[in-house]
Short mmCIF file of C-alpha atoms in Angstrom, two decimals:
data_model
loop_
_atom_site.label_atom_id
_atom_site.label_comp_id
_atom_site.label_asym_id
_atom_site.label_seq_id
_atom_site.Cartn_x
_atom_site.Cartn_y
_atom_site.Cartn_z
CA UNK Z 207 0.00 0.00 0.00
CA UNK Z 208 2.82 2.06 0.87
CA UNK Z 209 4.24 2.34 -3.43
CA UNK Z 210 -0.02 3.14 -4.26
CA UNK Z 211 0.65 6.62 -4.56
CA UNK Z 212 3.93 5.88 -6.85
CA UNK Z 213 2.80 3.71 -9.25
CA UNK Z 214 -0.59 5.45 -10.15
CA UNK Z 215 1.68 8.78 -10.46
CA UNK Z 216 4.26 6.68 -12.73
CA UNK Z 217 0.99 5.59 -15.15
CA UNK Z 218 -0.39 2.78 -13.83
CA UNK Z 219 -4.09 2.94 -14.69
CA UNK Z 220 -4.60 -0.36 -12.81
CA UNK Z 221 -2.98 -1.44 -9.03
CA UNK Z 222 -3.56 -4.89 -8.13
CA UNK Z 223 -2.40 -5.43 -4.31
CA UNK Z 224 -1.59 -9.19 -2.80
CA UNK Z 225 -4.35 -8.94 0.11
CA UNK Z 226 -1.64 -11.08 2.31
CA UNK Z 227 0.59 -7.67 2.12
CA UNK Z 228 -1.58 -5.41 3.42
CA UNK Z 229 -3.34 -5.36 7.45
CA UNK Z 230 -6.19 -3.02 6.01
CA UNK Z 231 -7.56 -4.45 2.40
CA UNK Z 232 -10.26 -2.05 2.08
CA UNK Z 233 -8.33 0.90 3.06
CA UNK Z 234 -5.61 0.19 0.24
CA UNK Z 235 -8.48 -0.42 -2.63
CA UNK Z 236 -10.01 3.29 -1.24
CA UNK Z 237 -6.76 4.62 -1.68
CA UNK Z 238 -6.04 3.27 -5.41
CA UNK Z 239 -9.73 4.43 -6.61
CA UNK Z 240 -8.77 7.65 -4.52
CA UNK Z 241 -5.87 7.86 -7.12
CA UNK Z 242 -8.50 7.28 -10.12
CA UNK Z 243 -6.93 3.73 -11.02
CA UNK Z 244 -8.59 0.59 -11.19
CA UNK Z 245 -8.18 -1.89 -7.97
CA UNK Z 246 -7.13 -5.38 -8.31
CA UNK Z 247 -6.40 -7.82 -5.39
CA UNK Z 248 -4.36 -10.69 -5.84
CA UNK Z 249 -4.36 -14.05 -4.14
CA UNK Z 250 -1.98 -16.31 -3.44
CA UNK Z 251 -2.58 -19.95 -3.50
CA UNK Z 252 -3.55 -20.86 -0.14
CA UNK Z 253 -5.54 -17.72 0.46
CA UNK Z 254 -9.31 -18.40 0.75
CA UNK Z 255 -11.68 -16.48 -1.61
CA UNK Z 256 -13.81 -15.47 1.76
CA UNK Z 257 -10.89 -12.74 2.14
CA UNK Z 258 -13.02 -10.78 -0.91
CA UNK Z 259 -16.55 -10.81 0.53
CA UNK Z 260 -16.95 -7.94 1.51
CA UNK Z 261 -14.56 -5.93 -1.01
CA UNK Z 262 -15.31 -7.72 -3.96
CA UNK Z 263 -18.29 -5.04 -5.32
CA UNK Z 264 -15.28 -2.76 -5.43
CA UNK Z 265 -12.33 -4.46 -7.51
CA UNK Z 266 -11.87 -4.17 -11.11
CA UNK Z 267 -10.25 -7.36 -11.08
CA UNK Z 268 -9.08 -10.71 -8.56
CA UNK Z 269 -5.52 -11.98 -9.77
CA UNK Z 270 -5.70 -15.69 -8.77
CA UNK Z 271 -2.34 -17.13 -8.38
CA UNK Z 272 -2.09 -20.64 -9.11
CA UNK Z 273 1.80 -21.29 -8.24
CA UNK Z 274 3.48 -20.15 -5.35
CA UNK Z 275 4.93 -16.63 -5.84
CA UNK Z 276 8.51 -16.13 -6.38
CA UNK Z 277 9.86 -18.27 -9.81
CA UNK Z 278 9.13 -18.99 -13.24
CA UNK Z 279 8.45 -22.64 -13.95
CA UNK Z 280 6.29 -23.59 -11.77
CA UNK Z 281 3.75 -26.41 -12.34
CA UNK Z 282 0.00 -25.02 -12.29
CA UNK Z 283 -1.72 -25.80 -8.85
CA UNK Z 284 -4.64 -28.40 -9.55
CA UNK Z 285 -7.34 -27.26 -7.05
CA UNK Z 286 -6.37 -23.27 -8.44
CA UNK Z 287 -8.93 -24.62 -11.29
CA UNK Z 288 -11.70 -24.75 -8.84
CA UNK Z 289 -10.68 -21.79 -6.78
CA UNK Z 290 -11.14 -19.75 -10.38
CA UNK Z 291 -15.20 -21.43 -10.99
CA UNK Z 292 -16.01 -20.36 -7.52
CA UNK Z 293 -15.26 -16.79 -7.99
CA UNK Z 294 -16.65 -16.62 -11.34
CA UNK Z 295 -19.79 -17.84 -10.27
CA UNK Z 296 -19.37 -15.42 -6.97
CA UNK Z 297 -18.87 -12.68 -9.53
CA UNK Z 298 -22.34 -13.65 -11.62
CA UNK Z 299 -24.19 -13.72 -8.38
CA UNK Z 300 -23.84 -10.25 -7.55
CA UNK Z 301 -24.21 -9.33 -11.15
CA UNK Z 302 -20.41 -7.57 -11.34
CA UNK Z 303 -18.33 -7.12 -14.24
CA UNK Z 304 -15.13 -7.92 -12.12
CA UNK Z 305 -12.72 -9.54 -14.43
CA UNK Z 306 -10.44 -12.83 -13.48
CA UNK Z 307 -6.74 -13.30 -14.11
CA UNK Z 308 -4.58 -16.09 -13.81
CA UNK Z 309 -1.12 -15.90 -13.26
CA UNK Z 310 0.97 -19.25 -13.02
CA UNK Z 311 1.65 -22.44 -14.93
CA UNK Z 312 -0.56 -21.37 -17.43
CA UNK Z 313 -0.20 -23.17 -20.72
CA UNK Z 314 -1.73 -24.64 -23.89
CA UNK Z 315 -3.30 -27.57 -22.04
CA UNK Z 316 -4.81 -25.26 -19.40
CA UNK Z 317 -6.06 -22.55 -21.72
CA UNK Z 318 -9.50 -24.02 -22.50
CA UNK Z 319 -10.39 -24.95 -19.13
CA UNK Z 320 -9.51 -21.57 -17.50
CA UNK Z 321 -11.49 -19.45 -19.84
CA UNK Z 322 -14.62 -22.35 -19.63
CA UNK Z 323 -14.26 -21.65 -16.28
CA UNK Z 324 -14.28 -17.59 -16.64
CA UNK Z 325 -10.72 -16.57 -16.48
CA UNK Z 326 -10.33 -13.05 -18.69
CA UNK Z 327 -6.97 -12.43 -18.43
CA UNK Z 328 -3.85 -15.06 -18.56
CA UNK Z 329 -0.80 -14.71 -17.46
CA UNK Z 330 1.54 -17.15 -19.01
CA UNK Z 331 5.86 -16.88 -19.02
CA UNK Z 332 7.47 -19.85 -19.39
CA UNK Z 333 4.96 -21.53 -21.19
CA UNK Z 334 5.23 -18.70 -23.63
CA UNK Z 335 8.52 -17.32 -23.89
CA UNK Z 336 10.35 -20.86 -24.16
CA UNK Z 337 8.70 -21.29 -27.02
CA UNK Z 338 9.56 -18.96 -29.50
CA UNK Z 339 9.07 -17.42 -32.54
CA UNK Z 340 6.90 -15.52 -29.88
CA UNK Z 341 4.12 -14.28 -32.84
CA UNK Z 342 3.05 -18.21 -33.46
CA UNK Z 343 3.23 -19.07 -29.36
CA UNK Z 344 0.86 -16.06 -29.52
CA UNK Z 345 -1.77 -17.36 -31.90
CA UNK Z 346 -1.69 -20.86 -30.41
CA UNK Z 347 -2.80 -19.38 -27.09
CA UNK Z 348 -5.32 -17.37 -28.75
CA UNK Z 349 -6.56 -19.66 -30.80
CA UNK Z 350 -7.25 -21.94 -27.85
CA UNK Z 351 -8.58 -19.15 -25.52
CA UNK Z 352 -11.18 -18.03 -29.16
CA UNK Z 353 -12.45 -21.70 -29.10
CA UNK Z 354 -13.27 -22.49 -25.15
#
């Protein structure tokens, strides 16, 4: 919460903020709409979607991690799949536009399933830039995101 203030003056028209960094959640989304960006929380594996109910009708967007944070590489967490359904369908019940990223072990065989299960935005970096030329590792993910 402390850098809100810096990044939104550097450009940022989005902040997301882990909720495990911060002891006041709802404070630190204030302060980024305060700023006129977008808020976005981010969770990390083991954090329990019951940390958004009652700031979730503010967020522009929930960052589900599904890897541990701190390398590249990492194998997708399984039950990250079901973590991702349960907010989209929390996000449909209260009739919010909220959108859903994914950030971690995302690949061409998990594609399909995140966006059936109403991911918007992937985060992929191994799984993309180890497989270059980059403009064809592009279309493969698209195409497989355009046909879910």
């Amino acid at each position: 919460e402390r850098y809100v203030d810096d990044f939104v003056d550097a450009g940022a028209d989005m902040v997301v903020v882990h909720a495990e960094a911060t002891h006041h959640l709802e404070r630190t989304i204030a302060e980024i709409k305060r700023k006129g960006a977008q808020a976005g929380v981010a969770l990390n594996p083991h954090t329990p979607l019951s940390v958004l109910d009652y700031v979730l009708d503010e967020l522009d967007m929930v960052l589900i991690m599904s890897v541990n944070p701190g390398f590249g590489g990492q194998k997708f967490i399984p039950f990250s799949m079901r973590k991702v359904a349960e907010l989209s369908a929390m996000i449909k019940q209260r009739g919010l536009s909220t959108l859903i990223q994914v950030d971690g072990g995302v690949d061409p065989n998990n594609t399909a399933e995140l966006v059936r299960n109403g991911v918007d935005v992937l985060v992929s970096g191994s799984a993309f830039f180890g497989f270059p030329p980059y403009a064809e590792r592009l279309k493969t993910f698209e195409e497989i995101a355009r046909n879910a």
